[in-house]
PDB file of C-alpha atoms in Angstrom:
ATOM      1  CA  MET A 887      44.880 -34.873 -47.442  1.00 55.00           C
ATOM      2  CA  SER A 888      42.160 -35.685 -49.985  1.00 70.00           C
ATOM      3  CA  LYS A 889      43.763 -39.102 -50.453  1.00 76.00           C
ATOM      4  CA  PHE A 890      42.811 -40.034 -46.904  1.00 83.00           C
ATOM      5  CA  LEU A 891      39.457 -38.209 -46.886  1.00 91.00           C
ATOM      6  CA  PRO A 892      37.396 -41.449 -46.955  1.00 91.00           C
ATOM      7  CA  GLU A 893      39.242 -42.806 -43.907  1.00 91.00           C
ATOM      8  CA  ILE A 894      38.926 -39.485 -42.061  1.00 93.00           C
ATOM      9  CA  ALA A 895      35.217 -39.285 -42.888  1.00 95.00           C
ATOM     10  CA  ILE A 896      34.526 -42.858 -41.732  1.00 95.00           C
ATOM     11  CA  ILE A 897      36.407 -42.194 -38.481  1.00 94.00           C
ATOM     12  CA  PHE A 898      34.270 -39.083 -37.934  1.00 96.00           C
ATOM     13  CA  GLY A 899      31.091 -41.069 -38.595  1.00 95.00           C
ATOM     14  CA  THR A 900      32.247 -43.752 -36.176  1.00 93.00           C
ATOM     15  CA  MET A 901      32.905 -41.054 -33.581  1.00 94.00           C
ATOM     16  CA  ILE A 902      29.291 -39.929 -33.954  1.00 95.00           C
ATOM     17  CA  TRP A 903      28.076 -43.503 -33.466  1.00 89.00           C
ATOM     18  CA  GLY A 904      30.234 -43.697 -30.351  1.00 86.00           C
ATOM     19  CA  ALA A 905      28.402 -40.666 -28.968  1.00 88.00           C
ATOM     20  CA  THR A 906      24.987 -42.194 -29.685  1.00 86.00           C
ATOM     21  CA  PHE A 907      25.392 -44.691 -26.826  1.00 80.00           C
ATOM     22  CA  MET A 908      24.659 -41.877 -24.374  1.00 83.00           C
ATOM     23  CA  TRP A 909      21.711 -40.601 -26.383  1.00 87.00           C
ATOM     24  CA  VAL A 910      20.180 -44.032 -26.968  1.00 83.00           C
ATOM     25  CA  LYS A 911      20.470 -44.925 -23.291  1.00 80.00           C
ATOM     26  CA  GLU A 912      18.440 -41.834 -22.430  1.00 84.00           C
ATOM     27  CA  GLY A 913      15.916 -42.422 -25.209  1.00 87.00           C
ATOM     28  CA  ILE A 914      15.031 -46.017 -24.342  1.00 84.00           C
ATOM     29  CA  SER A 915      14.498 -44.998 -20.723  1.00 85.00           C
ATOM     30  CA  TYR A 916      11.376 -43.229 -22.026  1.00 90.00           C
ATOM     31  CA  LEU A 917      10.341 -45.380 -25.005  1.00 90.00           C
ATOM     32  CA  ASP A 918      10.174 -48.987 -26.169  1.00 91.00           C
ATOM     33  CA  PRO A 919      13.439 -49.743 -28.052  1.00 88.00           C
ATOM     34  CA  ILE A 920      11.799 -50.745 -31.351  1.00 92.00           C
ATOM     35  CA  TYR A 921       9.448 -47.750 -31.256  1.00 94.00           C
ATOM     36  CA  PHE A 922      12.481 -45.562 -30.509  1.00 93.00           C
ATOM     37  CA  ILE A 923      14.232 -47.008 -33.585  1.00 93.00           C
ATOM     38  CA  GLY A 924      11.175 -46.244 -35.715  1.00 96.00           C
ATOM     39  CA  LEU A 925      10.932 -42.612 -34.614  1.00 97.00           C
ATOM     40  CA  ARG A 926      14.685 -42.107 -34.917  1.00 96.00           C
ATOM     41  CA  PHE A 927      14.795 -43.354 -38.497  1.00 97.00           C
ATOM     42  CA  LEU A 928      11.558 -41.600 -39.484  1.00 97.00           C
ATOM     43  CA  LEU A 929      12.932 -38.204 -38.438  1.00 98.00           C
ATOM     44  CA  ALA A 930      16.207 -39.007 -40.203  1.00 97.00           C
ATOM     45  CA  PHE A 931      14.256 -39.855 -43.373  1.00 96.00           C
ATOM     46  CA  ILE A 932      12.380 -36.532 -43.269  1.00 96.00           C
ATOM     47  CA  PHE A 933      15.659 -34.660 -42.659  1.00 96.00           C
ATOM     48  CA  LEU A 934      17.323 -36.346 -45.653  1.00 95.00           C
ATOM     49  CA  LEU A 935      14.399 -35.482 -47.934  1.00 93.00           C
ATOM     50  CA  ILE A 936      14.710 -31.824 -46.921  1.00 94.00           C
ATOM     51  CA  ILE A 937      18.491 -31.763 -47.441  1.00 92.00           C
ATOM     52  CA  PHE A 938      18.415 -33.734 -50.710  1.00 92.00           C
ATOM     53  CA  PRO A 939      15.123 -32.776 -52.449  1.00 87.00           C
ATOM     54  CA  THR A 940      16.459 -33.778 -55.878  1.00 80.00           C
ATOM     55  CA  LYS A 941      17.082 -37.389 -54.819  1.00 80.00           C
ATOM     56  CA  ARG A 942      13.430 -38.450 -54.862  1.00 78.00           C
ATOM     57  CA  ASN A 943      13.400 -39.990 -58.341  1.00 84.00           C
ATOM     58  CA  LEU A 944      14.395 -43.588 -57.737  1.00 90.00           C
ATOM     59  CA  SER A 945      14.972 -46.487 -60.102  1.00 91.00           C
ATOM     60  CA  LYS A 946      13.528 -49.940 -59.375  1.00 92.00           C
ATOM     61  CA  ASN A 947      16.997 -51.289 -58.619  1.00 94.00           C
ATOM     62  CA  GLU A 948      17.737 -48.475 -56.161  1.00 94.00           C
ATOM     63  CA  ILE A 949      14.469 -49.198 -54.363  1.00 95.00           C
ATOM     64  CA  LYS A 950      15.068 -52.967 -54.229  1.00 95.00           C
ATOM     65  CA  ILE A 951      18.650 -52.650 -53.032  1.00 96.00           C
ATOM     66  CA  GLY A 952      17.825 -49.892 -50.535  1.00 96.00           C
ATOM     67  CA  VAL A 953      15.018 -52.023 -49.078  1.00 97.00           C
ATOM     68  CA  LEU A 954      17.363 -55.020 -48.849  1.00 96.00           C
ATOM     69  CA  ILE A 955      19.995 -53.030 -46.953  1.00 96.00           C
ATOM     70  CA  GLY A 956      17.297 -51.431 -44.791  1.00 97.00           C
ATOM     71  CA  ILE A 957      15.801 -54.790 -43.789  1.00 97.00           C
ATOM     72  CA  THR A 958      19.271 -56.062 -42.910  1.00 97.00           C
ATOM     73  CA  LEU A 959      19.929 -52.996 -40.758  1.00 95.00           C
ATOM     74  CA  LEU A 960      16.510 -53.206 -39.076  1.00 96.00           C
ATOM     75  CA  PHE A 961      16.949 -56.813 -37.982  1.00 95.00           C
ATOM     76  CA  ALA A 962      20.490 -56.046 -36.830  1.00 95.00           C
ATOM     77  CA  TYR A 963      19.049 -53.435 -34.446  1.00 88.00           C
ATOM     78  CA  ILE A 964      16.118 -55.643 -33.385  1.00 89.00           C
ATOM     79  CA  THR A 965      18.222 -58.728 -32.615  1.00 91.00           C
ATOM     80  CA  GLN A 966      20.671 -56.554 -30.708  1.00 83.00           C
ATOM     81  CA  THR A 967      17.878 -54.985 -28.647  1.00 77.00           C
ATOM     82  CA  ILE A 968      16.002 -58.214 -27.890  1.00 79.00           C
ATOM     83  CA  GLY A 969      19.265 -60.011 -27.202  1.00 81.00           C
ATOM     84  CA  LEU A 970      20.081 -57.416 -24.554  1.00 73.00           C
ATOM     85  CA  LYS A 971      16.977 -58.494 -22.613  1.00 73.00           C
ATOM     86  CA  TYR A 972      18.375 -62.004 -22.133  1.00 79.00           C
ATOM     87  CA  THR A 973      22.092 -61.397 -21.689  1.00 73.00           C
ATOM     88  CA  THR A 974      24.409 -58.981 -19.918  1.00 64.00           C
ATOM     89  CA  ILE A 975      25.326 -55.557 -21.281  1.00 63.00           C
ATOM     90  CA  SER A 976      29.003 -56.561 -21.556  1.00 61.00           C
ATOM     91  CA  ASN A 977      28.195 -59.744 -23.491  1.00 66.00           C
ATOM     92  CA  ASN A 978      25.881 -57.779 -25.785  1.00 72.00           C
ATOM     93  CA  ALA A 979      28.530 -55.113 -26.455  1.00 71.00           C
ATOM     94  CA  PHE A 980      31.355 -57.541 -27.197  1.00 71.00           C
ATOM     95  CA  ILE A 981      29.330 -59.969 -29.327  1.00 76.00           C
ATOM     96  CA  THR A 982      27.949 -57.061 -31.382  1.00 79.00           C
ATOM     97  CA  GLY A 983      31.527 -55.911 -31.938  1.00 77.00           C
ATOM     98  CA  LEU A 984      32.338 -59.287 -33.472  1.00 79.00           C
ATOM     99  CA  PHE A 985      31.086 -57.862 -36.776  1.00 83.00           C
ATOM    100  CA  VAL A 986      34.743 -56.841 -37.161  1.00 78.00           C
ATOM    101  CA  ILE A 987      35.605 -60.534 -37.496  1.00 79.00           C
ATOM    102  CA  PHE A 988      32.645 -61.348 -39.735  1.00 84.00           C
ATOM    103  CA  VAL A 989      33.192 -58.537 -42.283  1.00 84.00           C
ATOM    104  CA  PRO A 990      36.192 -60.102 -44.092  1.00 83.00           C
ATOM    105  CA  PHE A 991      34.498 -63.499 -44.240  1.00 84.00           C
ATOM    106  CA  VAL A 992      31.143 -62.127 -45.423  1.00 88.00           C
ATOM    107  CA  SER A 993      33.061 -60.051 -47.963  1.00 85.00           C
ATOM    108  CA  PHE A 994      34.869 -63.197 -49.101  1.00 85.00           C
ATOM    109  CA  LEU A 995      31.566 -65.095 -49.458  1.00 87.00           C
ATOM    110  CA  PHE A 996      30.159 -62.200 -51.515  1.00 82.00           C
ATOM    111  CA  LYS A 997      33.310 -62.454 -53.671  1.00 76.00           C
ATOM    112  CA  GLU A 998      34.256 -58.869 -52.806  1.00 68.00           C
ATOM    113  CA  GLU A 999      37.705 -59.413 -51.257  1.00 68.00           C
ATOM    114  CA  ASN A1000      40.245 -62.130 -50.563  1.00 75.00           C
ATOM    115  CA  ILE A1001      41.334 -62.771 -46.996  1.00 74.00           C
ATOM    116  CA  SER A1002      45.013 -61.976 -46.451  1.00 78.00           C
ATOM    117  CA  LEU A1003      47.169 -62.942 -43.485  1.00 83.00           C
ATOM    118  CA  ILE A1004      47.494 -59.266 -42.502  1.00 81.00           C
ATOM    119  CA  THR A1005      43.714 -58.926 -42.586  1.00 77.00           C
ATOM    120  CA  ILE A1006      43.298 -61.941 -40.305  1.00 82.00           C
ATOM    121  CA  LEU A1007      45.941 -60.587 -37.917  1.00 85.00           C
ATOM    122  CA  GLY A1008      44.348 -57.133 -37.792  1.00 81.00           C
ATOM    123  CA  THR A1009      40.879 -58.602 -37.352  1.00 80.00           C
ATOM    124  CA  LEU A1010      41.914 -60.859 -34.467  1.00 86.00           C
ATOM    125  CA  MET A1011      43.769 -57.976 -32.841  1.00 86.00           C
ATOM    126  CA  ALA A1012      40.688 -55.748 -33.088  1.00 82.00           C
ATOM    127  CA  ALA A1013      38.512 -58.553 -31.692  1.00 82.00           C
ATOM    128  CA  MET A1014      40.854 -58.931 -28.719  1.00 85.00           C
ATOM    129  CA  GLY A1015      40.731 -55.179 -28.212  1.00 81.00           C
ATOM    130  CA  LEU A1016      36.938 -55.240 -28.230  1.00 76.00           C
ATOM    131  CA  TYR A1017      37.001 -58.094 -25.714  1.00 77.00           C
ATOM    132  CA  LEU A1018      39.216 -56.134 -23.322  1.00 80.00           C
ATOM    133  CA  LEU A1019      37.087 -53.013 -23.750  1.00 71.00           C
ATOM    134  CA  SER A1020      33.780 -54.765 -23.131  1.00 66.00           C
ATOM    135  CA  PHE A1021      34.582 -57.411 -20.540  1.00 63.00           C
ATOM    136  CA  SER A1022      37.548 -55.863 -18.759  1.00 57.00           C
ATOM    137  CA  GLY A1023      38.590 -59.306 -17.524  1.00 51.00           C
ATOM    138  CA  SER A1024      35.154 -60.473 -16.318  1.00 54.00           C
ATOM    139  CA  GLY A1025      34.829 -63.379 -18.745  1.00 54.00           C
ATOM    140  CA  ILE A1026      32.047 -64.396 -21.084  1.00 51.00           C
ATOM    141  CA  GLY A1027      30.240 -67.004 -19.003  1.00 52.00           C
ATOM    142  CA  SER A1028      27.554 -69.336 -20.322  1.00 50.00           C
ATOM    143  CA  ILE A1029      25.968 -68.857 -23.738  1.00 59.00           C
ATOM    144  CA  ASN A1030      22.210 -68.173 -23.744  1.00 73.00           C
ATOM    145  CA  ILE A1031      19.510 -67.162 -26.236  1.00 83.00           C
ATOM    146  CA  GLY A1032      20.442 -63.498 -25.784  1.00 82.00           C
ATOM    147  CA  ASP A1033      24.034 -64.222 -26.766  1.00 80.00           C
ATOM    148  CA  LEU A1034      22.893 -66.141 -29.848  1.00 84.00           C
ATOM    149  CA  LEU A1035      20.561 -63.328 -30.931  1.00 89.00           C
ATOM    150  CA  THR A1036      23.356 -60.796 -30.475  1.00 84.00           C
ATOM    151  CA  LEU A1037      25.683 -63.024 -32.501  1.00 86.00           C
ATOM    152  CA  LEU A1038      23.109 -62.910 -35.304  1.00 93.00           C
ATOM    153  CA  CYS A1039      23.085 -59.118 -34.893  1.00 93.00           C
ATOM    154  CA  ALA A1040      26.863 -59.008 -35.453  1.00 89.00           C
ATOM    155  CA  VAL A1041      26.520 -61.089 -38.625  1.00 92.00           C
ATOM    156  CA  LEU A1042      23.760 -58.783 -39.898  1.00 96.00           C
ATOM    157  CA  PHE A1043      25.854 -55.659 -39.262  1.00 93.00           C
ATOM    158  CA  ALA A1044      28.700 -57.293 -41.197  1.00 91.00           C
ATOM    159  CA  VAL A1045      26.336 -58.073 -44.086  1.00 94.00           C
ATOM    160  CA  GLN A1046      25.059 -54.477 -44.046  1.00 93.00           C
ATOM    161  CA  ILE A1047      28.613 -53.122 -44.260  1.00 90.00           C
ATOM    162  CA  VAL A1048      29.443 -55.391 -47.201  1.00 91.00           C
ATOM    163  CA  LEU A1049      26.176 -54.578 -49.017  1.00 94.00           C
ATOM    164  CA  VAL A1050      26.813 -50.842 -48.643  1.00 90.00           C
ATOM    165  CA  GLY A1051      30.362 -51.301 -49.906  1.00 87.00           C
ATOM    166  CA  ARG A1052      29.148 -53.233 -52.940  1.00 89.00           C
ATOM    167  CA  TYR A1053      26.124 -51.274 -54.125  1.00 92.00           C
ATOM    168  CA  THR A1054      27.228 -47.698 -53.432  1.00 88.00           C
ATOM    169  CA  LYS A1055      29.837 -48.288 -56.148  1.00 87.00           C
ATOM    170  CA  LYS A1056      27.048 -48.838 -58.684  1.00 90.00           C
ATOM    171  CA  TYR A1057      24.181 -46.629 -57.512  1.00 92.00           C
ATOM    172  CA  ASP A1058      23.652 -43.172 -56.025  1.00 92.00           C
ATOM    173  CA  PRO A1059      24.707 -43.485 -52.344  1.00 91.00           C
ATOM    174  CA  VAL A1060      22.224 -40.848 -51.172  1.00 92.00           C
ATOM    175  CA  LYS A1061      19.266 -42.494 -52.915  1.00 94.00           C
ATOM    176  CA  LEU A1062      20.168 -45.871 -51.438  1.00 94.00           C
ATOM    177  CA  LEU A1063      20.499 -44.232 -48.034  1.00 94.00           C
ATOM    178  CA  ILE A1064      17.069 -42.589 -48.242  1.00 95.00           C
ATOM    179  CA  VAL A1065      15.375 -45.892 -49.139  1.00 96.00           C
ATOM    180  CA  GLN A1066      17.359 -47.711 -46.450  1.00 95.00           C
ATOM    181  CA  ILE A1067      16.374 -45.239 -43.716  1.00 96.00           C
ATOM    182  CA  PHE A1068      12.718 -45.184 -44.839  1.00 97.00           C
ATOM    183  CA  THR A1069      12.570 -48.994 -44.777  1.00 98.00           C
ATOM    184  CA  VAL A1070      13.885 -49.201 -41.217  1.00 97.00           C
ATOM    185  CA  SER A1071      11.508 -46.500 -39.975  1.00 97.00           C
ATOM    186  CA  ILE A1072       8.330 -47.905 -41.531  1.00 97.00           C
ATOM    187  CA  LEU A1073       8.987 -51.516 -40.523  1.00 97.00           C
ATOM    188  CA  ALA A1074      10.030 -50.595 -36.964  1.00 97.00           C
ATOM    189  CA  LEU A1075       6.936 -48.417 -36.496  1.00 97.00           C
ATOM    190  CA  PHE A1076       4.724 -51.155 -37.974  1.00 96.00           C
ATOM    191  CA  ILE A1077       6.132 -53.687 -35.494  1.00 95.00           C
ATOM    192  CA  SER A1078       5.598 -51.219 -32.640  1.00 95.00           C
ATOM    193  CA  PHE A1079       1.962 -50.648 -33.591  1.00 94.00           C
ATOM    194  CA  ILE A1080       1.357 -54.408 -33.894  1.00 95.00           C
ATOM    195  CA  MET A1081       2.943 -54.986 -30.465  1.00 92.00           C
ATOM    196  CA  GLY A1082       1.129 -51.993 -28.960  1.00 89.00           C
ATOM    197  CA  THR A1083       4.346 -50.464 -27.611  1.00 87.00           C
ATOM    198  CA  TYR A1084       3.880 -47.042 -29.218  1.00 87.00           C
ATOM    199  CA  THR A1085       2.929 -43.812 -27.475  1.00 87.00           C
ATOM    200  CA  PHE A1086       2.029 -40.329 -28.707  1.00 80.00           C
ATOM    201  CA  SER A1087       3.121 -38.639 -25.483  1.00 82.00           C
ATOM    202  CA  LEU A1088       6.811 -37.776 -25.691  1.00 89.00           C
ATOM    203  CA  LYS A1089       8.795 -36.160 -22.890  1.00 91.00           C
ATOM    204  CA  TYR A1090      11.560 -33.628 -23.507  1.00 93.00           C
ATOM    205  CA  GLY A1091      14.299 -36.195 -22.824  1.00 92.00           C
ATOM    206  CA  ALA A1092      12.841 -38.558 -25.415  1.00 93.00           C
ATOM    207  CA  ILE A1093      12.495 -35.797 -28.020  1.00 95.00           C
ATOM    208  CA  LYS A1094      16.079 -34.650 -27.443  1.00 95.00           C
ATOM    209  CA  SER A1095      17.416 -38.190 -27.738  1.00 94.00           C
ATOM    210  CA  ILE A1096      15.402 -38.947 -30.881  1.00 96.00           C
ATOM    211  CA  THR A1097      16.557 -35.701 -32.523  1.00 97.00           C
ATOM    212  CA  LEU A1098      20.260 -36.229 -31.794  1.00 96.00           C
ATOM    213  CA  ASN A1099      20.150 -39.860 -32.892  1.00 95.00           C
ATOM    214  CA  ALA A1100      18.113 -39.069 -36.003  1.00 97.00           C
ATOM    215  CA  ILE A1101      20.104 -36.089 -37.312  1.00 97.00           C
ATOM    216  CA  LEU A1102      23.638 -36.987 -36.264  1.00 97.00           C
ATOM    217  CA  GLY A1103      23.583 -40.700 -35.430  1.00 95.00           C
ATOM    218  CA  THR A1104      21.470 -41.716 -38.429  1.00 95.00           C
ATOM    219  CA  ALA A1105      21.234 -39.132 -41.245  1.00 96.00           C
ATOM    220  CA  VAL A1106      24.786 -37.740 -40.994  1.00 97.00           C
ATOM    221  CA  ALA A1107      26.616 -40.909 -39.916  1.00 95.00           C
ATOM    222  CA  TYR A1108      24.932 -43.194 -42.442  1.00 93.00           C
ATOM    223  CA  TYR A1109      25.378 -40.580 -45.173  1.00 95.00           C
ATOM    224  CA  ILE A1110      29.108 -40.683 -44.455  1.00 95.00           C
ATOM    225  CA  GLN A1111      29.082 -44.486 -44.611  1.00 91.00           C
ATOM    226  CA  ASN A1112      27.188 -44.586 -47.915  1.00 89.00           C
ATOM    227  CA  LYS A1113      29.286 -41.783 -49.418  1.00 91.00           C
ATOM    228  CA  PHE A1114      32.787 -42.948 -48.487  1.00 93.00           C
ATOM    229  CA  GLN A1115      32.851 -46.627 -47.505  1.00 89.00           C
ATOM    230  CA  HIS A1116      32.970 -47.932 -51.087  1.00 87.00           C
ATOM    231  CA  LYS A1117      36.262 -46.059 -51.577  1.00 89.00           C
ATOM    232  CA  MET A1118      38.108 -48.489 -49.295  1.00 87.00           C
ATOM    233  CA  PRO A1119      38.133 -52.265 -48.713  1.00 83.00           C
ATOM    234  CA  ASN A1120      35.234 -53.535 -46.597  1.00 80.00           C
ATOM    235  CA  THR A1121      37.692 -55.030 -44.120  1.00 76.00           C
ATOM    236  CA  LYS A1122      39.380 -51.679 -43.518  1.00 82.00           C
ATOM    237  CA  ALA A1123      35.986 -50.019 -43.045  1.00 85.00           C
ATOM    238  CA  GLY A1124      34.996 -52.724 -40.568  1.00 81.00           C
ATOM    239  CA  LEU A1125      38.143 -52.156 -38.542  1.00 81.00           C
ATOM    240  CA  ILE A1126      37.570 -48.399 -38.443  1.00 87.00           C
ATOM    241  CA  PHE A1127      33.987 -49.024 -37.305  1.00 86.00           C
ATOM    242  CA  SER A1128      35.446 -51.048 -34.418  1.00 80.00           C
ATOM    243  CA  LEU A1129      36.610 -47.702 -32.992  1.00 84.00           C
ATOM    244  CA  GLU A1130      32.998 -47.115 -31.937  1.00 81.00           C
ATOM    245  CA  PRO A1131      33.424 -48.480 -28.367  1.00 77.00           C
ATOM    246  CA  VAL A1132      36.650 -46.483 -28.028  1.00 81.00           C
ATOM    247  CA  PHE A1133      34.825 -43.245 -28.800  1.00 84.00           C
ATOM    248  CA  ALA A1134      31.925 -44.359 -26.611  1.00 81.00           C
ATOM    249  CA  GLY A1135      34.331 -44.749 -23.695  1.00 79.00           C
ATOM    250  CA  ILE A1136      35.882 -41.331 -24.313  1.00 83.00           C
ATOM    251  CA  PHE A1137      32.488 -39.604 -24.409  1.00 84.00           C
ATOM    252  CA  ALA A1138      31.338 -41.513 -21.335  1.00 80.00           C
ATOM    253  CA  TYR A1139      34.434 -40.273 -19.498  1.00 80.00           C
ATOM    254  CA  ILE A1140      33.961 -36.648 -20.598  1.00 85.00           C
ATOM    255  CA  PHE A1141      30.198 -36.327 -20.130  1.00 84.00           C
ATOM    256  CA  LYS A1142      29.298 -39.093 -17.669  1.00 75.00           C
ATOM    257  CA  GLY A1143      32.417 -39.325 -15.538  1.00 79.00           C
ATOM    258  CA  GLU A1144      33.015 -42.997 -16.386  1.00 72.00           C
ATOM    259  CA  VAL A1145      36.677 -44.015 -16.262  1.00 74.00           C
ATOM    260  CA  LEU A1146      38.318 -46.645 -18.476  1.00 70.00           C
ATOM    261  CA  SER A1147      40.272 -49.295 -16.596  1.00 78.00           C
ATOM    262  CA  PHE A1148      43.854 -50.159 -17.512  1.00 84.00           C
ATOM    263  CA  THR A1149      42.597 -53.293 -19.279  1.00 84.00           C
ATOM    264  CA  GLN A1150      40.139 -51.252 -21.332  1.00 77.00           C
ATOM    265  CA  ILE A1151      42.877 -48.791 -22.310  1.00 81.00           C
ATOM    266  CA  ILE A1152      44.943 -51.749 -23.570  1.00 87.00           C
ATOM    267  CA  GLY A1153      41.903 -52.869 -25.556  1.00 82.00           C
ATOM    268  CA  ALA A1154      41.528 -49.446 -27.152  1.00 78.00           C
ATOM    269  CA  ALA A1155      45.234 -49.433 -28.030  1.00 82.00           C
ATOM    270  CA  LEU A1156      44.923 -52.842 -29.726  1.00 84.00           C
ATOM    271  CA  ILE A1157      42.090 -51.552 -31.913  1.00 80.00           C
ATOM    272  CA  PHE A1158      44.135 -48.519 -32.968  1.00 76.00           C
ATOM    273  CA  LEU A1159      47.110 -50.788 -33.705  1.00 82.00           C
ATOM    274  CA  ALA A1160      44.952 -53.099 -35.831  1.00 80.00           C
ATOM    275  CA  ILE A1161      43.790 -50.154 -37.925  1.00 72.00           C
ATOM    276  CA  VAL A1162      47.366 -48.908 -38.335  1.00 72.00           C
ATOM    277  CA  ILE A1163      48.478 -52.354 -39.555  1.00 76.00           C
ATOM    278  CA  ILE A1164      45.763 -52.467 -42.212  1.00 68.00           C
ATOM    279  CA  GLN A1165      46.432 -48.827 -43.171  1.00 62.00           C
ATOM    280  CA  VAL A1166      50.188 -49.432 -43.578  1.00 65.00           C
ATOM    281  CA  LYS A1167      49.404 -52.411 -45.788  1.00 60.00           C
ATOM    282  CA  GLY A1168      47.263 -50.165 -48.006  1.00 54.00           C
ATOM    283  CA  ILE A1169      50.003 -47.517 -48.241  1.00 48.00           C
ATOM    284  CA  LYS A1170      52.577 -50.153 -49.257  1.00 52.00           C
ATOM    285  CA  GLN A1171      50.237 -51.444 -51.959  1.00 53.00           C
ATOM    286  CA  ASN A1172      49.810 -47.903 -53.324  1.00 46.00           C
ATOM    287  CA  ILE A1173      53.597 -47.399 -53.398  1.00 43.00           C
ATOM    288  CA  GLU A1174      54.126 -50.712 -55.212  1.00 49.00           C
ATOM    289  CA  SER A1175      51.417 -49.822 -57.749  1.00 44.00           C
ATOM    290  CA  ALA A1176      53.069 -46.444 -58.372  1.00 39.00           C
ATOM    291  CA  ARG A1177      56.447 -48.127 -58.939  1.00 42.00           C
ATOM    292  CA  GLU A1178      54.905 -50.510 -61.464  1.00 43.00           C
ATOM    293  CA  VAL A1179      53.449 -47.564 -63.387  1.00 40.00           C
ATOM    294  CA  ILE A1180      56.839 -45.834 -63.415  1.00 42.00           C
TER     295      ILE A1180
END
């Protein structure tokens, strides 16, 4: 059981992120998206400081790397949000999900992993699954500035995943997480104040959404990512993260009454199959390594 704990933990974190779609949708109905991001990450930062009071002594490297990852994550959220203003929701969802394709290639460029044929097959299968989930046969249509911004968002999420995988092997994952979350919160709030989109009057719905997203969707989920992702290949982590729209669809069905179409169910099945393929490859490698030792 403990052997598969990292995979189980990452799946649980991805499930939380799947649930955040409902909470975010409610939150941005009350607040500007960037201001919402700032408040969400600020509360998460405060929560992490309370839970981990001994993690406040940071080295210069931990600060620099945490800020780097935080800036990457911030612009991933900003480009996704602004991109949504100029493109359709389905285009935004699918193109964001293309981080699954970018992770192995970004990882290769960072000299973290080689790209195997099985990895390419699993990645393409997951991408097709995301397409079926998001578009449900409606087609992509013409490319516009919103699509391009969202494409940049997908690249940035892939870079963030690879950076977390690299540096949490060398430095304290919790310390990096705290700096990362603080960076996103401060920069997002600064942008909101410059743009004049902030407000000090918060309704109950906004407070509830911010709290759920901050505690579960940010502090807990990103803690899981920082704690466990480095214990598996970045490509495998990226494929597990692609389960996010699957969980989002399940929660939407349970709590919002939304029903997945047959095409979307096929898409979800393809994503699960892609993860199984990569997982089986990992198990075979472990067996071969054990035989060599014997």
